[in-house]
CSV table of C-alpha atoms and ligand atoms in Angstrom, one decimal:
chain,number,residue,atom,x,y,z
A,1,MET,CA,-129.0,-107.3,-85.8
A,2,GLN,CA,-128.0,-109.8,-88.4
A,3,GLU,CA,-128.6,-113.4,-87.4
A,4,ARG,CA,-125.3,-115.3,-86.8
A,5,ARG,CA,-125.0,-119.0,-87.0
A,6,ILE,CA,-122.6,-121.3,-85.2
A,7,ARG,CA,-121.7,-124.6,-86.7
A,8,THR,CA,-122.9,-127.1,-84.2
A,9,ASP,CA,-120.4,-129.8,-85.4
A,10,ARG,CA,-117.4,-127.5,-84.7
A,11,VAL,CA,-118.2,-126.0,-81.4
A,12,PRO,CA,-114.9,-125.9,-79.4
A,13,ARG,CA,-115.0,-128.7,-76.8
A,14,HIS,CA,-112.8,-126.7,-74.4
A,15,VAL,CA,-112.5,-122.9,-74.2
A,16,ALA,CA,-110.0,-121.3,-71.9
A,17,ILE,CA,-110.1,-117.6,-71.1
A,18,ILE,CA,-107.4,-115.1,-69.8
A,19,MET,CA,-109.7,-112.5,-68.4
A,20,ASP,CA,-107.5,-109.5,-68.7
A,21,GLY,CA,-108.2,-105.7,-68.4
A,22,ASN,CA,-110.2,-105.3,-65.2
A,23,GLY,CA,-107.8,-102.8,-63.8
A,24,ARG,CA,-107.5,-100.7,-67.0
A,25,TRP,CA,-111.3,-100.8,-67.4
A,26,ALA,CA,-111.7,-99.3,-63.9
A,27,GLU,CA,-108.8,-96.8,-64.2
A,28,ALA,CA,-110.3,-95.5,-67.5
A,29,ARG,CA,-113.5,-94.6,-65.5
A,30,GLY,CA,-111.7,-93.1,-62.6
A,31,LEU,CA,-112.6,-96.1,-60.4
A,32,GLU,CA,-110.6,-98.3,-58.0
A,33,ARG,CA,-109.0,-101.4,-59.6
A,34,ASN,CA,-111.1,-103.6,-57.4
A,35,GLU,CA,-114.3,-102.1,-58.9
A,36,GLY,CA,-113.0,-103.4,-62.3
A,37,HIS,CA,-112.7,-106.9,-60.8
A,38,TRP,CA,-116.3,-106.7,-59.5
A,39,ALA,CA,-117.4,-105.5,-63.0
A,40,GLY,CA,-115.5,-108.5,-64.4
A,41,LEU,CA,-117.6,-110.8,-62.3
A,42,GLU,CA,-120.6,-109.8,-64.3
A,43,SER,CA,-118.7,-111.0,-67.4
A,44,VAL,CA,-118.0,-114.3,-65.7
A,45,ARG,CA,-121.7,-114.8,-65.0
A,46,ALA,CA,-122.6,-113.9,-68.6
A,47,VAL,CA,-119.9,-116.1,-70.2
A,48,VAL,CA,-120.6,-119.2,-68.0
A,49,ARG,CA,-124.3,-118.9,-69.0
A,50,ALA,CA,-123.5,-118.4,-72.7
A,51,ALA,CA,-121.0,-121.2,-72.8
A,52,HIS,CA,-123.7,-123.5,-71.4
A,53,GLU,CA,-126.2,-122.3,-74.0
A,54,ILE,CA,-123.8,-122.7,-76.9
A,55,GLY,CA,-122.9,-126.2,-75.8
A,56,ILE,CA,-119.2,-125.8,-74.9
A,57,GLY,CA,-118.0,-128.8,-72.9
A,58,VAL,CA,-115.3,-127.3,-70.8
A,59,LEU,CA,-114.8,-123.6,-69.8
A,60,THR,CA,-111.6,-122.8,-68.0
A,61,LEU,CA,-111.3,-119.3,-66.5
A,62,PHE,CA,-107.9,-117.9,-65.3
A,63,ALA,CA,-109.2,-116.4,-62.1
A,64,PHE,CA,-105.9,-115.9,-60.2
A,65,SER,CA,-102.3,-116.7,-61.2
A,66,SER,CA,-99.4,-117.7,-59.1
A,67,GLU,CA,-97.9,-114.3,-59.9
A,68,ASN,CA,-101.0,-112.5,-58.7
A,69,TRP,CA,-100.0,-113.3,-55.1
A,70,SER,CA,-97.5,-110.4,-55.4
A,71,ARG,CA,-100.2,-107.8,-56.0
A,72,PRO,CA,-101.1,-105.4,-53.2
A,73,LYS,CA,-102.6,-107.3,-50.3
A,74,GLY,CA,-106.0,-105.5,-50.6
A,75,GLU,CA,-106.4,-106.5,-54.2
A,76,VAL,CA,-105.4,-110.1,-53.4
A,77,GLN,CA,-108.0,-110.2,-50.6
A,78,GLU,CA,-110.7,-108.7,-52.9
A,79,LEU,CA,-110.0,-111.3,-55.6
A,80,MET,CA,-110.5,-114.1,-53.1
A,81,ARG,CA,-113.7,-112.5,-51.9
A,82,LEU,CA,-114.9,-112.3,-55.5
A,83,LEU,CA,-114.4,-116.1,-55.9
A,84,ASP,CA,-116.2,-116.7,-52.7
A,85,HIS,CA,-119.0,-114.4,-53.7
A,86,TYR,CA,-119.4,-116.0,-57.2
A,87,ILE,CA,-119.8,-119.4,-55.6
A,88,GLU,CA,-122.2,-118.2,-53.0
A,89,GLU,CA,-124.4,-116.4,-55.6
A,90,GLU,CA,-124.2,-118.7,-58.6
A,91,LEU,CA,-123.9,-122.2,-57.2
A,92,ASP,CA,-127.6,-122.8,-57.4
A,93,GLU,CA,-127.8,-121.8,-61.0
A,94,VAL,CA,-124.6,-123.8,-61.7
A,95,MET,CA,-126.3,-126.9,-60.2
A,96,ARG,CA,-129.6,-126.2,-62.1
A,97,ASN,CA,-127.6,-126.2,-65.3
A,98,GLY,CA,-125.8,-129.4,-64.6
A,99,ILE,CA,-122.4,-127.8,-64.5
A,100,ARG,CA,-119.5,-129.5,-62.7
A,101,VAL,CA,-117.0,-127.2,-61.0
A,102,LEU,CA,-113.3,-128.1,-61.0
A,103,THR,CA,-110.2,-126.3,-60.0
A,104,LEU,CA,-106.7,-126.0,-61.3
A,105,GLY,CA,-103.8,-124.8,-59.2
A,106,ARG,CA,-102.2,-124.8,-55.8
A,107,LEU,CA,-105.3,-124.4,-53.7
A,108,ASP,CA,-103.3,-124.9,-50.4
A,109,ARG,CA,-102.3,-121.2,-50.7
A,110,ILE,CA,-105.8,-119.7,-50.7
A,111,PRO,CA,-107.6,-118.6,-47.5
A,112,PRO,CA,-109.2,-121.6,-45.7
A,113,ASN,CA,-112.8,-120.2,-45.9
A,114,THR,CA,-112.5,-119.6,-49.7
A,115,ARG,CA,-110.9,-122.9,-50.1
A,116,LYS,CA,-113.7,-124.6,-48.3
A,117,LYS,CA,-116.3,-123.0,-50.4
A,118,VAL,CA,-114.6,-123.9,-53.6
A,119,GLU,CA,-114.1,-127.5,-52.4
A,120,ASP,CA,-117.7,-127.8,-51.4
A,121,ALA,CA,-118.8,-126.6,-54.9
A,122,VAL,CA,-116.5,-129.2,-56.5
A,123,ALA,CA,-117.9,-131.9,-54.3
A,124,ARG,CA,-121.6,-130.8,-54.7
A,125,SER,CA,-121.3,-130.6,-58.4
A,126,ALA,CA,-119.3,-133.8,-59.0
A,127,GLU,CA,-122.1,-135.7,-60.7
A,128,ASN,CA,-123.1,-132.9,-63.1
A,129,ARG,CA,-122.5,-133.8,-66.7
A,130,GLU,CA,-123.7,-130.9,-68.9
A,131,MET,CA,-120.6,-128.7,-68.8
A,132,ILE,CA,-117.4,-128.4,-66.8
A,133,LEU,CA,-116.4,-125.1,-65.3
A,134,VAL,CA,-112.8,-124.9,-64.3
A,135,PHE,CA,-111.4,-122.2,-62.1
A,136,ALA,CA,-107.7,-121.8,-62.4
A,137,VAL,CA,-106.8,-120.3,-59.0
A,138,SER,CA,-103.3,-119.8,-57.7
A,139,TYR,CA,-102.3,-121.4,-61.0
A,140,GLY,CA,-99.1,-121.2,-63.0
A,141,GLY,CA,-98.3,-123.3,-66.0
A,142,ARG,CA,-94.6,-123.8,-65.0
A,143,SER,CA,-95.6,-124.8,-61.4
A,144,GLU,CA,-98.0,-127.3,-62.8
A,145,ILE,CA,-95.2,-128.9,-64.9
A,146,VAL,CA,-92.8,-128.9,-61.9
A,147,ASP,CA,-95.5,-130.4,-59.7
A,148,ALA,CA,-96.1,-133.1,-62.3
A,149,ALA,CA,-92.3,-133.8,-62.6
A,150,ARG,CA,-92.1,-134.1,-58.8
A,151,LYS,CA,-94.9,-136.7,-58.6
A,152,LEU,CA,-93.4,-138.5,-61.6
A,153,MET,CA,-89.9,-138.7,-60.0
A,154,ARG,CA,-91.4,-140.0,-56.8
A,155,ASP,CA,-93.2,-142.8,-58.8
A,156,ALA,CA,-89.9,-143.5,-60.6
A,157,GLU,CA,-88.1,-143.8,-57.3
A,158,ALA,CA,-90.7,-146.1,-56.0
A,159,GLY,CA,-90.3,-148.3,-59.0
A,160,LYS,CA,-93.8,-147.6,-60.3
A,161,LEU,CA,-92.6,-145.9,-63.5
A,162,ASP,CA,-89.7,-146.8,-65.8
A,163,PRO,CA,-88.0,-143.6,-67.1
A,164,GLU,CA,-87.3,-145.3,-70.4
A,165,ARG,CA,-91.0,-145.7,-71.0
A,166,LEU,CA,-91.9,-142.1,-70.2
A,167,ASP,CA,-93.8,-140.5,-73.1
A,168,GLU,CA,-96.1,-137.4,-73.5
A,169,LYS,CA,-99.2,-139.3,-72.6
A,170,THR,CA,-97.7,-140.7,-69.4
A,171,PHE,CA,-96.4,-137.2,-68.5
A,172,ALA,CA,-99.7,-135.6,-69.1
A,173,ALA,CA,-101.4,-138.0,-66.7
A,174,TYR,CA,-99.5,-136.2,-63.8
A,175,LEU,CA,-100.9,-132.8,-64.6
A,176,TYR,CA,-103.5,-131.2,-62.3
A,177,GLN,CA,-106.6,-132.3,-64.3
A,178,PRO,CA,-105.4,-135.0,-66.6
A,179,GLU,CA,-108.9,-136.1,-67.7
A,180,LEU,CA,-109.8,-132.8,-69.3
A,181,PRO,CA,-109.2,-132.4,-73.1
A,182,ASP,CA,-106.7,-129.7,-74.2
A,183,PRO,CA,-108.3,-126.4,-74.9
A,184,ASP,CA,-109.4,-125.9,-78.6
A,185,LEU,CA,-109.7,-122.2,-78.2
A,186,LEU,CA,-107.8,-119.7,-75.9
A,187,ILE,CA,-109.4,-116.3,-75.6
A,188,ARG,CA,-107.5,-113.4,-74.1
A,189,THR,CA,-109.1,-110.0,-73.5
A,190,GLY,CA,-107.4,-106.8,-72.6
A,191,ASP,CA,-105.5,-106.0,-75.8
A,192,GLU,CA,-102.5,-108.2,-75.0
A,193,SER,CA,-101.0,-111.1,-76.9
A,194,ARG,CA,-99.3,-113.1,-74.2
A,195,VAL,CA,-99.9,-116.6,-72.8
A,196,SER,CA,-98.9,-115.4,-69.3
A,197,ASN,CA,-97.9,-118.8,-67.9
A,198,PHE,CA,-101.4,-120.3,-68.6
A,199,LEU,CA,-101.8,-124.0,-69.4
A,200,LEU,CA,-98.4,-124.1,-71.0
A,201,TRP,CA,-98.5,-127.9,-71.6
A,202,GLN,CA,-102.1,-128.0,-72.8
A,203,ILE,CA,-102.1,-125.2,-75.4
A,204,ALA,CA,-99.5,-126.8,-77.7
A,205,TYR,CA,-102.1,-126.8,-80.6
A,206,THR,CA,-104.8,-124.4,-79.2
A,207,GLU,CA,-106.2,-121.7,-81.4
A,208,ILE,CA,-105.5,-118.3,-79.9
A,209,TYR,CA,-108.0,-115.4,-80.2
A,210,THR,CA,-107.2,-112.0,-78.7
A,211,THR,CA,-109.4,-108.9,-78.5
A,212,ASP,CA,-108.9,-105.3,-77.4
A,213,LEU,CA,-112.0,-105.5,-75.3
A,214,MET,CA,-111.4,-105.2,-71.5
A,215,TRP,CA,-112.8,-108.2,-69.7
A,216,PRO,CA,-115.7,-106.3,-67.9
A,217,ASP,CA,-117.1,-105.5,-71.4
A,218,PHE,CA,-117.0,-109.1,-72.6
A,219,ARG,CA,-120.4,-110.7,-73.2
A,220,LYS,CA,-122.1,-113.6,-75.0
A,221,GLY,CA,-121.8,-111.8,-78.4
A,222,HIS,CA,-118.1,-111.5,-78.0
A,223,LEU,CA,-117.8,-115.2,-77.2
A,224,VAL,CA,-119.7,-115.9,-80.3
A,225,ASP,CA,-117.3,-113.7,-82.3
A,226,ALA,CA,-114.4,-115.8,-81.0
A,227,ILE,CA,-116.1,-119.1,-81.8
A,228,LEU,CA,-117.0,-117.9,-85.3
A,229,ASP,CA,-113.4,-116.9,-85.9
A,230,TYR,CA,-112.3,-120.3,-84.5
A,231,GLN,CA,-114.7,-122.0,-86.9
A,232,SER,CA,-113.2,-120.2,-89.9
A,233,ARG,CA,-109.7,-121.6,-89.1
A,234,GLU,CA,-108.1,-124.8,-90.3
A,235,ARG,CA,-106.5,-126.8,-87.6
A,236,ARG,CA,-103.7,-128.9,-89.0
A,237,PHE,CA,-101.8,-130.2,-85.9
A,238,GLY,CA,-98.6,-130.1,-87.9
A,239,LEU,CA,-100.0,-131.9,-90.9
A,240,THR,CA,-100.7,-130.5,-94.4
A,241,SER,CA,-104.0,-129.0,-95.5
A,242,ALA,CA,-104.6,-132.0,-97.8
A,243,GLN,CA,-104.1,-134.4,-95.0
A,244,VAL,CA,-106.6,-132.9,-92.6
A,245,GLY,CA,-109.2,-132.0,-95.3
A,246,SER,CA,-110.7,-128.5,-95.0
A,247,GLY,CA,-113.7,-129.3,-92.7
A,248,ARG,CA,-114.6,-125.6,-93.0
A,249,GLY,CA,-117.5,-125.7,-95.4
A,250,GLY,CA,-121.0,-127.2,-94.8
A,251,GLY,CA,-122.1,-128.6,-91.5
A,252,ARG,CA,-125.2,-127.9,-89.5
A,253,THR,CA,-125.6,-124.4,-88.1
A,254,GLU,CA,-127.7,-122.9,-85.3
A,255,PRO,CA,-128.6,-119.3,-84.8
A,256,VAL,CA,-127.1,-117.6,-81.7
B,301,LIG,C1,-106.7,-109.4,-64.9
B,301,LIG,O1,-107.0,-108.1,-64.9
B,301,LIG,C2,-107.7,-110.2,-64.1
B,301,LIG,C3,-107.4,-110.8,-62.9
B,301,LIG,C4,-106.1,-110.8,-62.3
B,301,LIG,C5,-108.5,-111.4,-62.2
B,301,LIG,C6,-109.6,-112.0,-62.9
B,301,LIG,C7,-110.8,-112.0,-62.0
B,301,LIG,C8,-112.0,-111.8,-62.3
B,301,LIG,C9,-112.5,-111.5,-63.7
B,301,LIG,C10,-113.0,-111.7,-61.2
B,301,LIG,C11,-113.9,-112.8,-61.0
B,301,LIG,C12,-113.4,-114.2,-61.2
B,301,LIG,C13,-114.0,-115.3,-60.8
B,301,LIG,C14,-113.6,-116.5,-61.5
B,301,LIG,C15,-115.1,-115.4,-59.8
B,301,LIG,P1,-105.9,-107.1,-64.5
B,301,LIG,O2,-106.2,-106.7,-63.1
B,301,LIG,O3,-104.6,-107.6,-64.7
B,301,LIG,O4,-106.2,-105.9,-65.5
B,301,LIG,P2,-105.1,-104.8,-66.0
B,301,LIG,O5,-104.2,-105.6,-66.9
B,301,LIG,O6,-106.0,-103.9,-66.8
B,301,LIG,O7,-104.5,-104.2,-64.8
């Protein structure tokens, strides 16, 4: 296989992934949908490892959306079990690799045993500095914005915030994980081109990469494809090309 090289000075700091297509992957093989989710867990393992090797700073995985609560009960239970299982099986490796675990979403809705496991992982890994792995669980972008607005209104009522001084930076400080940088790259598998209520505030200037691969087929090489595609783009943030300079040529590269 031809050697591929990633530009080390333009590795996306934050990659977010909508892991879509588990159900269709399973159905195409005459399997139960839940078997697709279990197969998707292998991709999660591979991609977390790969992200760490590549030097990505933050990896956010959309594990369960607010809307997913309306799926059949058996599927919801299985998805919770999967999260449980991932933490049980992978936490040692996560710790060895210096990865910090964080969550994003309304965790109060998830079963107490799963919640406890997730919270323990967050607490145990709190001092890790090599990479941040964020599980978006029971997460919806609109709910996040509404929750932020609620907290903000309470602060305004308490006289801690002057509505006239509210700006984007102040608002963003009320989101679930305000210290994280916005995603540079959003990957969506499963041959769909939708944002599906994911990180609505944070993806204002995120580069979006979609692929027709179903999530259980996604591996390191596909993450590299997405990063190389990202590195070929010019991010202008509303400015002109001349203002931002190309930034696309040159730079140090590393084989992957
Ligand atoms: C979308 O596929 C995927 C999900 C709703 C869940 C994602 C969960 C995993 C990949 C399992 C492991 C996760 C963690 C973080 C431990 P879909 O069911 O909507 O697929 P479809 O569109 O083909 O029906």
